[in-house]
Amino acid sequence: MELITIKDIAKALNLSTSTVSRALRGSYEINPETKKLVIEYAEKHNYRPNPIALSLKENKSRSIGVIVPEIDNPFFSQVINGIDAIAYNRGYHVVIFQSHESYKRELINLEHLTSRRVDGLLISLSGETQSVEHLQELHQKGMPIVLFDRVSEEINTHKVVSDNFEGAFTATEHLIREGRRRIVQITASPFLSITKERVNGYIAALNKYGIPVDESLIRYCGYDLAAIEKMMEELFSGDTPPDGILTVSDRLALGCLAVLKRRKISIPEQIAMVGFTNLKAAYLLEPALTTVVQPSLEMGQRSAELLLDLIERKPSSIPPNYQTFKLYSELIVRESSVRH
Amino acid sequence: MELITIKDIAKALNLSTSTVSRALRGSYEINPETKKLVIEYAEKHNYRPNPIALSLKENKSRSIGVIVPEIDNPFFSQVINGIDAIAYNRGYHVVIFQSHESYKRELINLEHLTSRRVDGLLISLSGETQSVEHLQELHQKGMPIVLFDRVSEEINTHKVVSDNFEGAFTATEHLIREGRRRIVQITASPFLSITKERVNGYIAALNKYGIPVDESLIRYCGYDLAAIEKMMEELFSGDTPPDGILTVSDRLALGCLAVLKRRKISIPEQIAMVGFTNLKAAYLLEPALTTVVQPSLEMGQRSAELLLDLIERKPSSIPPNYQTFKLYSELIVRESSVRH
DNA sequence: TTGTACGCGTTATCAC
DNA sequence: GTGATAACGCGTACAA
């Protein structure tokens, strides 16, 4: 735990710092005895190379930046978990920033990241972000970037996403097969890639079964719980309330379930529901909730692996054609969700 | 965004690096014109001081380490949120480590932290941790440390906790006043300070109302959901099932609610329940759940403020007597929890 | 007012 | 096989 440096070792052993350095790194041919002596002394005094000095020398921080909309969101905290696992194994710091769904804060985060000299960036876009010029600029300056979950077509780099189209398609199809026809999709910011893909999957499923698309059944909604509940109340106050619901996030599912409970609308008897959710709570409390489980942990791991590969490879050997990796989202149907 | 250094500015302006440095820091008396020139150039080329070089020079990393049992736990992700807010405002990095409730991993984290040269440490102990010698050693070597939530008597430094005794006392009293007598407390690792305090609060409330303490109604339980449910099933299979429940964490509350739901035991008609919870989901899905809300965000903020004060103060001026700051936990009783 | 020299911890290069 | 030196970027004591 002591703050011992290579210089201290050199002094103590009457050697030069360069000899000590070589002994420790074992690179050059060196007198085995000297080497042994140095290594023993280092171990005894718990020598640890100063990562800051190394960073300065190598012009690398051995840290990666992560920008997420909110840490306090089960999906993202699970992703961070995955990132964390990979990064620490490979000797990297993870520095986390939150955009709080604000484009402005995303820009500020980027500024912080660059001045902190992170070696690479993992980012999931804010709900407000419509242009990714800020990322492109950074990317062109040589910063390795991997986008995950909420990505953009407009930047050419690696991306890791879940198969949102397929997830929404399967979920919608499940509802249709259970006999539902008036299926509402409750979704988030219309700017997000995940939103667009999920809406497309939903529409494709309706089309497949010849159900006309009713635009009023696609509801875009912010994350504010009160707003979600208000929208839901509205939806169920009309003459023709939905008989099926597809929600695409934890918070949306919760607001939705809360309103159903309050109105004593029972699942699955009166209405069927599928939620994209990462919250273990949801299905425990509402066993009839069919769930599209996001591969959050895996997404974090894959993204981090990709980014670290990009960072550690020489710039000239970075593959010219970036790819989008799609991870499988599982649809989990529980017995109790089948209509009695 | 460019990687421009002080040296580049000096070269471009035909000045020495020291002049540029002074101009930028504005410390020394310097020719106003030169100063203006330098600052303009710096702004134009987006100069940012290299934090790594500064760290090396000042022997400070301007980063703080945070060790939590799990990131993916709503209480801790909220605490991290609070830490984050304060730290970034004051120009510090937050480096997060997870102990995964393992003492061994806590030790490894500590090792990483020190070799990473963090300026200070915020830690909430793992469920396995019984001795804090590892922390004491580090603390005696001069590392500023603030413990939060799960603390230890055996180390003398600042601590930030919520009032667990009071929280459990109030919760238990609430149950008693609703007419419950067989109140079970379902709690976590017996080693944790929070567990002991909550058990004490529970016992004190029973004593106040002359209810004998039944040791079999204090259940220690791991975080594994399956184990929680098994324990609950056991509890409710006996001849005299509880008529009141106090759970002290989100996961325990969830496992508990899941079993009640499965056995069709209704709240509050058949059983009353209070949970320590930070999960917005819980009360939404079960409105009859009375909640002890932990001041998680505030805890993060207070802890970070304390730690940064410790770090930035000269060692000689650190107050010799460390304190434990208790934050208030609010008991939230919703209408629907009153027995009909 | 400005420039020179040094040190923070480490490694690479060159010399011995 | 080992030691001296320079360099990474910055701030500052000291010299001019």
PDB file of C-alpha atoms in Angstrom, chain B residues 107-287:
ATOM      1  CA  LEU B 107      -9.989  -6.541  -0.914  1.00  0.00           C
ATOM      2  CA  ILE B 108      -9.159  -6.772  -4.594  1.00  0.00           C
ATOM      3  CA  ASN B 109     -11.058  -3.558  -5.245  1.00  0.00           C
ATOM      4  CA  LEU B 110      -9.061  -1.827  -2.557  1.00  0.00           C
ATOM      5  CA  GLU B 111      -5.876  -2.986  -4.182  1.00  0.00           C
ATOM      6  CA  HIS B 112      -6.990  -1.622  -7.547  1.00  0.00           C
ATOM      7  CA  LEU B 113      -8.039   1.626  -5.985  1.00  0.00           C
ATOM      8  CA  THR B 114      -4.721   2.257  -4.334  1.00  0.00           C
ATOM      9  CA  SER B 115      -2.684   1.343  -7.347  1.00  0.00           C
ATOM     10  CA  ARG B 116      -4.943   3.681  -9.329  1.00  0.00           C
ATOM     11  CA  ARG B 117      -4.036   6.411  -6.866  1.00  0.00           C
ATOM     12  CA  VAL B 118      -7.546   7.605  -6.135  1.00  0.00           C
ATOM     13  CA  ASP B 119      -7.649  10.624  -3.849  1.00  0.00           C
ATOM     14  CA  GLY B 120     -10.293   9.186  -1.582  1.00  0.00           C
ATOM     15  CA  LEU B 121     -12.703   6.368  -1.031  1.00  0.00           C
ATOM     16  CA  LEU B 122     -16.438   6.007  -0.543  1.00  0.00           C
ATOM     17  CA  ILE B 123     -17.471   2.557   0.528  1.00  0.00           C
ATOM     18  CA  SER B 124     -20.504   0.587   1.565  1.00  0.00           C
ATOM     19  CA  LEU B 125     -19.423  -2.739   3.014  1.00  0.00           C
ATOM     20  CA  SER B 126     -20.154  -6.119   1.477  1.00  0.00           C
ATOM     21  CA  GLY B 127     -22.512  -8.518   3.213  1.00  0.00           C
ATOM     22  CA  GLU B 128     -19.589 -10.800   3.990  1.00  0.00           C
ATOM     23  CA  THR B 129     -17.342  -8.196   5.547  1.00  0.00           C
ATOM     24  CA  GLN B 130     -16.806  -8.679   9.246  1.00  0.00           C
ATOM     25  CA  SER B 131     -13.454  -7.038   9.781  1.00  0.00           C
ATOM     26  CA  VAL B 132     -12.407  -3.658   8.475  1.00  0.00           C
ATOM     27  CA  GLU B 133      -8.689  -3.930   9.086  1.00  0.00           C
ATOM     28  CA  HIS B 134      -8.087  -3.497   5.387  1.00  0.00           C
ATOM     29  CA  LEU B 135      -9.799  -0.128   5.547  1.00  0.00           C
ATOM     30  CA  GLN B 136      -8.093   0.917   8.734  1.00  0.00           C
ATOM     31  CA  GLU B 137      -4.693   0.220   7.292  1.00  0.00           C
ATOM     32  CA  LEU B 138      -5.460   2.307   4.248  1.00  0.00           C
ATOM     33  CA  HIS B 139      -6.936   5.054   6.363  1.00  0.00           C
ATOM     34  CA  GLN B 140      -3.892   5.215   8.583  1.00  0.00           C
ATOM     35  CA  LYS B 141      -1.728   5.615   5.515  1.00  0.00           C
ATOM     36  CA  GLY B 142      -3.627   8.814   4.884  1.00  0.00           C
ATOM     37  CA  MET B 143      -6.375   7.842   2.477  1.00  0.00           C
ATOM     38  CA  PRO B 144      -9.519   9.858   3.154  1.00  0.00           C
ATOM     39  CA  ILE B 145     -12.412   7.443   3.580  1.00  0.00           C
ATOM     40  CA  VAL B 146     -16.120   7.962   4.061  1.00  0.00           C
ATOM     41  CA  LEU B 147     -18.356   5.003   4.771  1.00  0.00           C
ATOM     42  CA  PHE B 148     -21.990   5.102   3.820  1.00  0.00           C
ATOM     43  CA  ASP B 149     -25.072   3.037   4.540  1.00  0.00           C
ATOM     44  CA  ARG B 150     -23.325  -0.174   5.549  1.00  0.00           C
ATOM     45  CA  VAL B 151     -20.737   1.044   8.001  1.00  0.00           C
ATOM     46  CA  SER B 152     -18.610  -0.284  10.831  1.00  0.00           C
ATOM     47  CA  GLU B 153     -18.003   0.822  14.385  1.00  0.00           C
ATOM     48  CA  GLU B 154     -14.457  -0.342  14.158  1.00  0.00           C
ATOM     49  CA  ILE B 155     -13.151   2.386  11.969  1.00  0.00           C
ATOM     50  CA  ASN B 156     -12.952   5.973  13.014  1.00  0.00           C
ATOM     51  CA  THR B 157     -13.854   8.156  10.088  1.00  0.00           C
ATOM     52  CA  HIS B 158     -16.889  10.025   8.780  1.00  0.00           C
ATOM     53  CA  LYS B 159     -19.952   7.957   8.088  1.00  0.00           C
ATOM     54  CA  VAL B 160     -23.247   8.741   6.399  1.00  0.00           C
ATOM     55  CA  VAL B 161     -26.182   6.505   7.179  1.00  0.00           C
ATOM     56  CA  SER B 162     -29.926   6.626   7.294  1.00  0.00           C
ATOM     57  CA  ASP B 163     -31.679   6.296  10.589  1.00  0.00           C
ATOM     58  CA  ASN B 164     -32.321   2.590  10.390  1.00  0.00           C
ATOM     59  CA  PHE B 165     -33.298   2.174  14.008  1.00  0.00           C
ATOM     60  CA  GLU B 166     -35.898   4.897  13.751  1.00  0.00           C
ATOM     61  CA  GLY B 167     -37.070   3.632  10.385  1.00  0.00           C
ATOM     62  CA  ALA B 168     -37.633   0.102  11.619  1.00  0.00           C
ATOM     63  CA  PHE B 169     -39.131   1.354  14.861  1.00  0.00           C
ATOM     64  CA  THR B 170     -41.652   3.557  13.092  1.00  0.00           C
ATOM     65  CA  ALA B 171     -42.475   0.864  10.581  1.00  0.00           C
ATOM     66  CA  THR B 172     -43.063  -1.730  13.271  1.00  0.00           C
ATOM     67  CA  GLU B 173     -45.090   0.688  15.347  1.00  0.00           C
ATOM     68  CA  HIS B 174     -47.227   1.395  12.297  1.00  0.00           C
ATOM     69  CA  LEU B 175     -47.954  -2.296  11.914  1.00  0.00           C
ATOM     70  CA  ILE B 176     -48.761  -2.674  15.595  1.00  0.00           C
ATOM     71  CA  ARG B 177     -51.150   0.267  15.505  1.00  0.00           C
ATOM     72  CA  GLU B 178     -52.930  -1.419  12.651  1.00  0.00           C
ATOM     73  CA  GLY B 179     -53.576  -4.266  15.021  1.00  0.00           C
ATOM     74  CA  ARG B 180     -50.865  -6.674  13.982  1.00  0.00           C
ATOM     75  CA  ARG B 181     -49.125  -8.791  16.577  1.00  0.00           C
ATOM     76  CA  ARG B 182     -47.251 -11.510  14.696  1.00  0.00           C
ATOM     77  CA  ILE B 183     -44.885  -9.328  12.762  1.00  0.00           C
ATOM     78  CA  VAL B 184     -42.048 -10.950  10.904  1.00  0.00           C
ATOM     79  CA  GLN B 185     -38.913  -9.023   9.984  1.00  0.00           C
ATOM     80  CA  ILE B 186     -37.223 -10.297   6.872  1.00  0.00           C
ATOM     81  CA  THR B 187     -33.723  -8.990   6.702  1.00  0.00           C
ATOM     82  CA  ALA B 188     -30.351  -9.503   5.103  1.00  0.00           C
ATOM     83  CA  SER B 189     -26.828 -10.366   6.189  1.00  0.00           C
ATOM     84  CA  PRO B 190     -26.560 -10.391   9.998  1.00  0.00           C
ATOM     85  CA  PHE B 191     -23.095  -8.829   9.800  1.00  0.00           C
ATOM     86  CA  LEU B 192     -24.330  -5.568   8.364  1.00  0.00           C
ATOM     87  CA  SER B 193     -24.738  -2.487  10.516  1.00  0.00           C
ATOM     88  CA  ILE B 194     -28.043  -1.723   8.814  1.00  0.00           C
ATOM     89  CA  THR B 195     -29.357  -5.155   9.730  1.00  0.00           C
ATOM     90  CA  LYS B 196     -28.455  -4.822  13.397  1.00  0.00           C
ATOM     91  CA  GLU B 197     -29.961  -1.369  13.665  1.00  0.00           C
ATOM     92  CA  ARG B 198     -33.166  -2.408  11.978  1.00  0.00           C
ATOM     93  CA  VAL B 199     -33.533  -5.470  14.142  1.00  0.00           C
ATOM     94  CA  ASN B 200     -33.005  -3.285  17.203  1.00  0.00           C
ATOM     95  CA  GLY B 201     -35.621  -0.799  16.065  1.00  0.00           C
ATOM     96  CA  TYR B 202     -38.052  -3.630  15.466  1.00  0.00           C
ATOM     97  CA  ILE B 203     -37.448  -5.102  18.918  1.00  0.00           C
ATOM     98  CA  ALA B 204     -37.732  -1.719  20.615  1.00  0.00           C
ATOM     99  CA  ALA B 205     -41.147  -1.159  19.037  1.00  0.00           C
ATOM    100  CA  LEU B 206     -42.370  -4.586  20.127  1.00  0.00           C
ATOM    101  CA  ASN B 207     -41.123  -3.877  23.644  1.00  0.00           C
ATOM    102  CA  LYS B 208     -42.874  -0.533  23.755  1.00  0.00           C
ATOM    103  CA  TYR B 209     -46.193  -2.245  23.118  1.00  0.00           C
ATOM    104  CA  GLY B 210     -45.493  -5.194  25.347  1.00  0.00           C
ATOM    105  CA  ILE B 211     -45.351  -7.692  22.520  1.00  0.00           C
ATOM    106  CA  PRO B 212     -42.956 -10.551  23.270  1.00  0.00           C
ATOM    107  CA  VAL B 213     -40.122 -10.971  20.801  1.00  0.00           C
ATOM    108  CA  ASP B 214     -40.290 -14.240  18.913  1.00  0.00           C
ATOM    109  CA  GLU B 215     -36.822 -14.981  17.547  1.00  0.00           C
ATOM    110  CA  SER B 216     -38.281 -17.188  14.868  1.00  0.00           C
ATOM    111  CA  LEU B 217     -39.906 -14.087  13.406  1.00  0.00           C
ATOM    112  CA  ILE B 218     -36.565 -12.502  12.625  1.00  0.00           C
ATOM    113  CA  ARG B 219     -35.433 -14.053   9.381  1.00  0.00           C
ATOM    114  CA  TYR B 220     -32.006 -13.513   7.896  1.00  0.00           C
ATOM    115  CA  CYS B 221     -31.988 -14.154   4.219  1.00  0.00           C
ATOM    116  CA  GLY B 222     -29.611 -13.848   1.268  1.00  0.00           C
ATOM    117  CA  TYR B 223     -30.413 -11.897  -1.860  1.00  0.00           C
ATOM    118  CA  ASP B 224     -31.137 -14.883  -4.011  1.00  0.00           C
ATOM    119  CA  LEU B 225     -34.727 -14.570  -5.105  1.00  0.00           C
ATOM    120  CA  ALA B 226     -35.395 -18.297  -5.034  1.00  0.00           C
ATOM    121  CA  ALA B 227     -34.142 -18.543  -1.463  1.00  0.00           C
ATOM    122  CA  ILE B 228     -36.302 -15.634  -0.404  1.00  0.00           C
ATOM    123  CA  GLU B 229     -39.389 -17.222  -1.849  1.00  0.00           C
ATOM    124  CA  LYS B 230     -38.594 -20.585  -0.289  1.00  0.00           C
ATOM    125  CA  MET B 231     -38.219 -18.976   3.108  1.00  0.00           C
ATOM    126  CA  MET B 232     -41.500 -17.127   2.647  1.00  0.00           C
ATOM    127  CA  GLU B 233     -43.354 -20.277   1.634  1.00  0.00           C
ATOM    128  CA  GLU B 234     -42.051 -21.939   4.765  1.00  0.00           C
ATOM    129  CA  LEU B 235     -43.158 -19.022   6.889  1.00  0.00           C
ATOM    130  CA  PHE B 236     -46.684 -19.110   5.550  1.00  0.00           C
ATOM    131  CA  SER B 237     -47.085 -22.867   5.587  1.00  0.00           C
ATOM    132  CA  GLY B 238     -47.023 -23.096   9.368  1.00  0.00           C
ATOM    133  CA  ASP B 239     -49.963 -23.081  11.753  1.00  0.00           C
ATOM    134  CA  THR B 240     -49.525 -19.489  12.827  1.00  0.00           C
ATOM    135  CA  PRO B 241     -48.503 -17.407   9.822  1.00  0.00           C
ATOM    136  CA  PRO B 242     -47.527 -13.777  10.406  1.00  0.00           C
ATOM    137  CA  ASP B 243     -50.110 -11.016  10.152  1.00  0.00           C
ATOM    138  CA  GLY B 244     -47.535  -8.332   9.484  1.00  0.00           C
ATOM    139  CA  ILE B 245     -44.343  -8.146   7.469  1.00  0.00           C
ATOM    140  CA  LEU B 246     -41.378  -5.828   7.547  1.00  0.00           C
ATOM    141  CA  THR B 247     -38.897  -6.280   4.730  1.00  0.00           C
ATOM    142  CA  VAL B 248     -35.709  -4.295   4.651  1.00  0.00           C
ATOM    143  CA  SER B 249     -34.712  -4.242   0.988  1.00  0.00           C
ATOM    144  CA  ASP B 250     -36.183  -4.107  -2.486  1.00  0.00           C
ATOM    145  CA  ARG B 251     -35.389  -7.653  -3.380  1.00  0.00           C
ATOM    146  CA  LEU B 252     -36.746  -8.996  -0.138  1.00  0.00           C
ATOM    147  CA  ALA B 253     -39.932  -7.002  -0.637  1.00  0.00           C
ATOM    148  CA  LEU B 254     -40.320  -8.350  -4.154  1.00  0.00           C
ATOM    149  CA  GLY B 255     -39.826 -11.963  -3.221  1.00  0.00           C
ATOM    150  CA  CYS B 256     -42.277 -11.451  -0.422  1.00  0.00           C
ATOM    151  CA  LEU B 257     -44.930  -9.801  -2.565  1.00  0.00           C
ATOM    152  CA  ALA B 258     -44.555 -12.490  -5.206  1.00  0.00           C
ATOM    153  CA  VAL B 259     -45.298 -15.226  -2.686  1.00  0.00           C
ATOM    154  CA  LEU B 260     -48.230 -13.369  -1.155  1.00  0.00           C
ATOM    155  CA  LYS B 261     -49.673 -12.914  -4.611  1.00  0.00           C
ATOM    156  CA  ARG B 262     -49.176 -16.549  -5.476  1.00  0.00           C
ATOM    157  CA  ARG B 263     -50.903 -17.659  -2.271  1.00  0.00           C
ATOM    158  CA  LYS B 264     -53.618 -15.079  -2.851  1.00  0.00           C
ATOM    159  CA  ILE B 265     -53.017 -13.428   0.491  1.00  0.00           C
ATOM    160  CA  SER B 266     -54.298  -9.903   0.138  1.00  0.00           C
ATOM    161  CA  ILE B 267     -52.828  -6.679   1.496  1.00  0.00           C
ATOM    162  CA  PRO B 268     -53.941  -5.074   3.723  1.00  0.00           C
ATOM    163  CA  GLU B 269     -56.982  -7.247   4.422  1.00  0.00           C
ATOM    164  CA  GLN B 270     -55.137 -10.364   5.503  1.00  0.00           C
ATOM    165  CA  ILE B 271     -51.693  -9.055   6.099  1.00  0.00           C
ATOM    166  CA  ALA B 272     -50.062  -5.648   6.482  1.00  0.00           C
ATOM    167  CA  MET B 273     -46.691  -4.958   5.011  1.00  0.00           C
ATOM    168  CA  VAL B 274     -44.014  -2.315   5.254  1.00  0.00           C
ATOM    169  CA  GLY B 275     -40.947  -2.375   3.062  1.00  0.00           C
ATOM    170  CA  PHE B 276     -37.698  -0.458   3.011  1.00  0.00           C
ATOM    171  CA  THR B 277     -37.635   0.232  -0.679  1.00  0.00           C
ATOM    172  CA  ASN B 278     -36.086   2.449  -3.299  1.00  0.00           C
ATOM    173  CA  LEU B 279     -37.832   0.890  -6.200  1.00  0.00           C
ATOM    174  CA  LYS B 280     -40.538   3.084  -7.605  1.00  0.00           C
ATOM    175  CA  ALA B 281     -42.106  -0.083  -8.968  1.00  0.00           C
ATOM    176  CA  ALA B 282     -43.059  -1.606  -5.677  1.00  0.00           C
ATOM    177  CA  TYR B 283     -45.761   0.731  -4.504  1.00  0.00           C
ATOM    178  CA  LEU B 284     -47.088   1.282  -7.999  1.00  0.00           C
ATOM    179  CA  LEU B 285     -47.801  -2.375  -8.359  1.00  0.00           C
ATOM    180  CA  GLU B 286     -48.854  -2.861  -4.787  1.00  0.00           C
ATOM    181  CA  PRO B 287     -50.416   0.388  -3.591  1.00  0.00           C
TER     182      PRO B 287
END
